[in-house]
Tab-separated table of C-alpha atoms and ligand atoms in Angstrom:
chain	number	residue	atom	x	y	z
A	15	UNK	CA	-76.786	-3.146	18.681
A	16	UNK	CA	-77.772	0.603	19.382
A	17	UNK	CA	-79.652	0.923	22.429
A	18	UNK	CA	-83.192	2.322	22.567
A	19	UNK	CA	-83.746	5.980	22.512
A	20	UNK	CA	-85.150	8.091	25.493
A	21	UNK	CA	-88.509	9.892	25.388
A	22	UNK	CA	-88.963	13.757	24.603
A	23	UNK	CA	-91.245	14.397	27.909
A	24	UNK	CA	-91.963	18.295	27.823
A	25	UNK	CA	-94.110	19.794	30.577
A	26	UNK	CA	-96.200	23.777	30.066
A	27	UNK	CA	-98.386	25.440	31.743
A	28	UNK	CA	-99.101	28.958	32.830
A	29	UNK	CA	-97.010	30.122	35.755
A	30	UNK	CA	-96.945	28.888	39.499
A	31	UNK	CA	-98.796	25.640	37.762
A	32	UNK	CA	-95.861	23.532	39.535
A	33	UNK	CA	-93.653	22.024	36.360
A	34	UNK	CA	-90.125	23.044	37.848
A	35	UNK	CA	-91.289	20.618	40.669
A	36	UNK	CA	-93.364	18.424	39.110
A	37	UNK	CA	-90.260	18.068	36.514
A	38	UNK	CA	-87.570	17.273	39.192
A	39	UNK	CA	-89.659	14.789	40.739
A	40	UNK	CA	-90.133	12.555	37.422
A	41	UNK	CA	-86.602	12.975	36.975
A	42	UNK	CA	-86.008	11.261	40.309
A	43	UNK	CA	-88.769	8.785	40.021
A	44	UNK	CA	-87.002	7.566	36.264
A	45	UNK	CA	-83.579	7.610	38.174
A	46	UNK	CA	-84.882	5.759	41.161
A	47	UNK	CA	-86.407	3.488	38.410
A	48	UNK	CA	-82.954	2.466	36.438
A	49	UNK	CA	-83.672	5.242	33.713
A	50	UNK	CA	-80.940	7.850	32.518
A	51	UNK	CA	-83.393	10.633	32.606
A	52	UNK	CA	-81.809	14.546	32.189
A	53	UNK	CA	-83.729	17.961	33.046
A	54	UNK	CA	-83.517	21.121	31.111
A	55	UNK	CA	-84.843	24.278	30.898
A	56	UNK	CA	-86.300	26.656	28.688
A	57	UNK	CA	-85.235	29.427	28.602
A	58	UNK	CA	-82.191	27.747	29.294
A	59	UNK	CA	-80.903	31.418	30.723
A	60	UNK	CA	-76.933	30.035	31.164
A	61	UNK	CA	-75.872	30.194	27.605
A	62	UNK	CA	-75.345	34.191	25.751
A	63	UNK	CA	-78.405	34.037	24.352
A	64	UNK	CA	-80.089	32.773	27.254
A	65	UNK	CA	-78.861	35.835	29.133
A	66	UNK	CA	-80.068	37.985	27.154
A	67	UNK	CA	-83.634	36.537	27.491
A	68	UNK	CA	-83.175	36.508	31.518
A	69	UNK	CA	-81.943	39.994	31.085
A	70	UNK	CA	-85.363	41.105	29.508
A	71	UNK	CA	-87.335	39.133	31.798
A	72	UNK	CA	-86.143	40.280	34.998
A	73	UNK	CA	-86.941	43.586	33.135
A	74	UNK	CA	-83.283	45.037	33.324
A	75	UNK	CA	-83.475	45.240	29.568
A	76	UNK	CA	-85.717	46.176	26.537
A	77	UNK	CA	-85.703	44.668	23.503
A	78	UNK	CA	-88.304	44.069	20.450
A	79	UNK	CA	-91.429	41.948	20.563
A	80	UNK	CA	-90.216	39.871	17.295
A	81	UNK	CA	-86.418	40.027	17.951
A	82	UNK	CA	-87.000	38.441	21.717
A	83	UNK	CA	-89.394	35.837	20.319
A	84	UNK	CA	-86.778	34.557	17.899
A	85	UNK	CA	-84.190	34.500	20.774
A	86	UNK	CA	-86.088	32.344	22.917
A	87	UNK	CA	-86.653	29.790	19.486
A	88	UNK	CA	-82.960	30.684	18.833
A	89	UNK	CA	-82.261	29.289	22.630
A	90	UNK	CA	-83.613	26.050	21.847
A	91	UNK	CA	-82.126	25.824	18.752
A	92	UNK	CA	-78.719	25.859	20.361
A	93	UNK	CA	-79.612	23.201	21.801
A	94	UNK	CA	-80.885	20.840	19.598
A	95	UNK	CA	-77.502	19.361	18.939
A	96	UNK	CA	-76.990	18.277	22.700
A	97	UNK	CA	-81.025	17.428	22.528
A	98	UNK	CA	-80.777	14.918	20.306
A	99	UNK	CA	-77.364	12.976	21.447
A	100	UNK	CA	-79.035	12.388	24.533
A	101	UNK	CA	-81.763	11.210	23.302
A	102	UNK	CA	-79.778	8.602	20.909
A	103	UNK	CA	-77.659	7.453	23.674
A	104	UNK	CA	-81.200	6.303	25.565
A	105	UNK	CA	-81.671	9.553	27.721
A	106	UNK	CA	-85.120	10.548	28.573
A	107	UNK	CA	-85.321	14.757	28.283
A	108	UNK	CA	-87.575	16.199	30.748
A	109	UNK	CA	-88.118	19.548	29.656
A	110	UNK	CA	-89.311	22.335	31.528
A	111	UNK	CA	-91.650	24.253	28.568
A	112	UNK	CA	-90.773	24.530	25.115
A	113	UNK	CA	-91.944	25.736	22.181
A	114	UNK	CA	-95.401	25.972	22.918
A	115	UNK	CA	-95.157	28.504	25.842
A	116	UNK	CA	-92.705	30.520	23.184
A	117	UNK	CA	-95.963	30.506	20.973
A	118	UNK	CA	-98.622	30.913	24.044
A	119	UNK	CA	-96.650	33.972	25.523
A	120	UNK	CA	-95.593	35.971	22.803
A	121	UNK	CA	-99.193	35.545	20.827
A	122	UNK	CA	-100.191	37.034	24.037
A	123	UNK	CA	-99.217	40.341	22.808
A	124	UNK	CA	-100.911	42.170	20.459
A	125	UNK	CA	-100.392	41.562	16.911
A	126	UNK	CA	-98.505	38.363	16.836
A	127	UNK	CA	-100.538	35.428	15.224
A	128	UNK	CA	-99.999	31.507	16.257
A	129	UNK	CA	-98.821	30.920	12.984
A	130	UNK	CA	-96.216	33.458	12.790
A	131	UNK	CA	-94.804	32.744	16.097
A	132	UNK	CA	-94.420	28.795	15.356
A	133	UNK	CA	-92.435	29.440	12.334
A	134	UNK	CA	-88.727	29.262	13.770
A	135	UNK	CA	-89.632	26.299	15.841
A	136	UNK	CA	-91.021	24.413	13.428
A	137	UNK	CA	-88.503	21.193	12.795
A	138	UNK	CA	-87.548	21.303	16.500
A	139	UNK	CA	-87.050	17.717	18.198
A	140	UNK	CA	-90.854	16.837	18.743
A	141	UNK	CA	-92.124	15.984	21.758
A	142	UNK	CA	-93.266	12.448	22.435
A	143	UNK	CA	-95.526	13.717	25.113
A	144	UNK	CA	-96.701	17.207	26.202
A	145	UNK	CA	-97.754	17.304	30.086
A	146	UNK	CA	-100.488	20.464	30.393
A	147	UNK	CA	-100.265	21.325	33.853
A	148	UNK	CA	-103.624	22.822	33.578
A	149	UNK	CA	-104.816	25.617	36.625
A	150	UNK	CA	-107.612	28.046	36.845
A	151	UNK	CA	-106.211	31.619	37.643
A	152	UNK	CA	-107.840	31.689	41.284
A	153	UNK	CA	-106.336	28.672	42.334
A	154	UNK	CA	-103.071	29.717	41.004
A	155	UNK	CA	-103.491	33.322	42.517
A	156	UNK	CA	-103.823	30.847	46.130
A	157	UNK	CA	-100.371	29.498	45.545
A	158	UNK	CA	-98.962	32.870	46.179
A	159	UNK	CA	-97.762	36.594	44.843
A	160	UNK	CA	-96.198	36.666	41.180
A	161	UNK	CA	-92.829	37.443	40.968
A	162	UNK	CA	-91.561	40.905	39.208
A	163	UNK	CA	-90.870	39.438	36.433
A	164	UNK	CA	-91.917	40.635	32.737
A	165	UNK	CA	-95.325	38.686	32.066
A	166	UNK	CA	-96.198	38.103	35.333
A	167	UNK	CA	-99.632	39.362	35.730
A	168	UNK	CA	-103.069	37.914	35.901
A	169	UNK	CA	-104.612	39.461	33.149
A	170	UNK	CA	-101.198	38.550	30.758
A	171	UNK	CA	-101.463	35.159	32.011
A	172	UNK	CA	-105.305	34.802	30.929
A	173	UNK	CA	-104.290	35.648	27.250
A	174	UNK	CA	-101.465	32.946	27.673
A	175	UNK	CA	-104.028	30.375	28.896
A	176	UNK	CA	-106.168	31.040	26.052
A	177	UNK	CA	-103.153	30.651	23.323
A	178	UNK	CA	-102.466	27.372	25.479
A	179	UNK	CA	-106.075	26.163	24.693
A	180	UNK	CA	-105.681	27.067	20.684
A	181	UNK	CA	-102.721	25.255	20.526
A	182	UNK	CA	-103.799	21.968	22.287
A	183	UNK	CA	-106.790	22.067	19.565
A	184	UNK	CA	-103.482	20.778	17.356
A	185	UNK	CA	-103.706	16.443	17.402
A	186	UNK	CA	-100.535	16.072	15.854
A	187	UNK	CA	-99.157	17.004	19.187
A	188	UNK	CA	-99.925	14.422	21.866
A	189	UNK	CA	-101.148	16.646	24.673
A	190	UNK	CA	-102.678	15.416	27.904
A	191	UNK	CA	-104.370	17.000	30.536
A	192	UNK	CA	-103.390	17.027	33.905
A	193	UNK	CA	-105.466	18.769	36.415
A	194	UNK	CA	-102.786	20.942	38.697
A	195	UNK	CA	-105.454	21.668	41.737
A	196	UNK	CA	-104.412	18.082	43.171
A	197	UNK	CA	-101.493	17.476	45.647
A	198	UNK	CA	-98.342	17.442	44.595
A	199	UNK	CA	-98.044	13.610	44.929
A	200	UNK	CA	-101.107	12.986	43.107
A	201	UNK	CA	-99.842	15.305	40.549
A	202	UNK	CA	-96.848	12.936	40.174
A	203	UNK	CA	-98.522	9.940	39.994
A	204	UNK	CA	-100.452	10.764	36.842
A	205	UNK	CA	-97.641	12.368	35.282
A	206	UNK	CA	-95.052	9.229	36.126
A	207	UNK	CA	-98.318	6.789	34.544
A	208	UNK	CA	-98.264	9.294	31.353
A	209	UNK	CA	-95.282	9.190	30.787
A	210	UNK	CA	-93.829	5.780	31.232
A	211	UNK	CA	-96.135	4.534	28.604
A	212	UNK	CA	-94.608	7.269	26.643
A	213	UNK	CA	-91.288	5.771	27.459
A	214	UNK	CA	-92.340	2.377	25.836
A	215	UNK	CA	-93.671	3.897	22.882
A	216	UNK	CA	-91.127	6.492	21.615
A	217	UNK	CA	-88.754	3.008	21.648
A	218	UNK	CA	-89.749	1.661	18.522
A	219	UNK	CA	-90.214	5.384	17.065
A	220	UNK	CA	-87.730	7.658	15.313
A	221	UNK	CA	-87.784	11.268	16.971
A	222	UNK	CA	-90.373	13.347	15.340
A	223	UNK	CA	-90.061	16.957	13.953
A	224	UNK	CA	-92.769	19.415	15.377
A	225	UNK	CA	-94.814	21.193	13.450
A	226	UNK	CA	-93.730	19.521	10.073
B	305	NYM	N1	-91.217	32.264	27.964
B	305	NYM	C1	-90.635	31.036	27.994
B	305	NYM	C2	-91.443	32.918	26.765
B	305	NYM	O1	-91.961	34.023	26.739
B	305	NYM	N2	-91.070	32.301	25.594
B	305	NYM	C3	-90.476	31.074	25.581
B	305	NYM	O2	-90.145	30.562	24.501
B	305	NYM	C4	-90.246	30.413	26.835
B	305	NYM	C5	-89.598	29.081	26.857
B	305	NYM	O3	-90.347	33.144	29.951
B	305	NYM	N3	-92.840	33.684	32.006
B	305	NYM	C6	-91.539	32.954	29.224
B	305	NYM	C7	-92.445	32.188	30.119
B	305	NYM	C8	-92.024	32.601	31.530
B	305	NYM	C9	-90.588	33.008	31.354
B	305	NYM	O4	-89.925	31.716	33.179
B	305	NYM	C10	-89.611	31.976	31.881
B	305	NYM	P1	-89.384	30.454	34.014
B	305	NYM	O5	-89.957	30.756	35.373
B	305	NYM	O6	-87.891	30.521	33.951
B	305	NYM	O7	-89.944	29.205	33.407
B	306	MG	MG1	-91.600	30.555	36.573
């Protein structure tokens, strides 16, 4: 009999919203809970591709608007194969962004439309559940100094935000809301709720293809 198939849990949000720790603690929680549950990344900056995204980011290298957009889709890409084996074998994916903050940061910059940036993630492994770790800029600016990283500013963030909004206008996607001002614990409570009905539901379902 095959077993059940994990969930496709992906969590965005602007920066400093708290997914990398908001991600690791589901993880444990599922864990603690009996689940095989597996973080990744995105970028995923260990593979060759991925270092050539970390390499523009940390701003030690320059490369074109288009040409880094379709490395970051090409990043996921590469792993789609080991995506979807866990997912068959019953893993739950908790995935730090995705495609949506590939779509949300590059339509940031000038000239790039929504629709042109979802193109080479369209057919990607669709999430059964997309966590918005939603934060207004002042209480974000609270949580501390941005890094020196490439898009790391207020005012860039703001356009991200904004792309964020358009694109959780799209129902096909199940978005929810989750309001990032709270603690950290209460954070995780609503998340763990959200996403253990997802669990249930994504049983019974085969795994989707975004934007299709
Ligand atoms: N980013 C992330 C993109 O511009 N496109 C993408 O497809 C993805 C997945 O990279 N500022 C941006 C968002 C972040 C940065 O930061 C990665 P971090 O802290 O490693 O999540
Ligand atoms: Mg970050």
């Amino acid at each position: 009999m095959a077993c059940k198939r994990g969930a496709l849990i992906v969590l965005e949000g602007v920066d400093r919203a708290g997914k990398t720790t908001q991600c690791t603690k589901l993880v444990e929680a599922l864990q603690d809970g009996g689940r095989a549950a597996h973080m990744m990344r995105f970028p995923d900056r260990l593979t060759t591709i991925g270092q050539l995204i970390s390499s523009y980011l940390e701003n030690k290298s320059d490369l074109e608007d288009h040409s880094v957009h379709l490395l970051f889709s090409a990043n996921r890409w590469e792993l789609v194969p080991l995506m979807k084996k866990k997912l068959e074998e019953g893993t739950t994916l908790i995935v730090d962004r995705y495609a949506f903050s590939g779509v949300a940061f590059t339509s940031a910059k000038p000239g790039f439309s929504i629709n042109w940036c979802k193109a080479p993630d369209v057919g990607l492994p669709k999430p059964d559940l997309v966590l918005f770790l939603q934060l207004n800029p002042s209480a974000a600016a609270q949580r501390g100094q941005f890094g020196s990283e490439r898009y790391e500013t207020s005012s860039f963030q703001q356009r991200v935000e904004g792309r964020f909004e358009e694109l959780m206008a799209d129902t096909t996607v199940n978005w929810q809301v989750i309001d990032a001002s709270q603690s950290i614990d209460e954070v995780h409570e609503n998340i763990k709720r959200l996403s253990m009905n997802a669990l249930t539901a994504a049983e019974d379902r085969p795994i989707g293809e975004l934007w299709k």
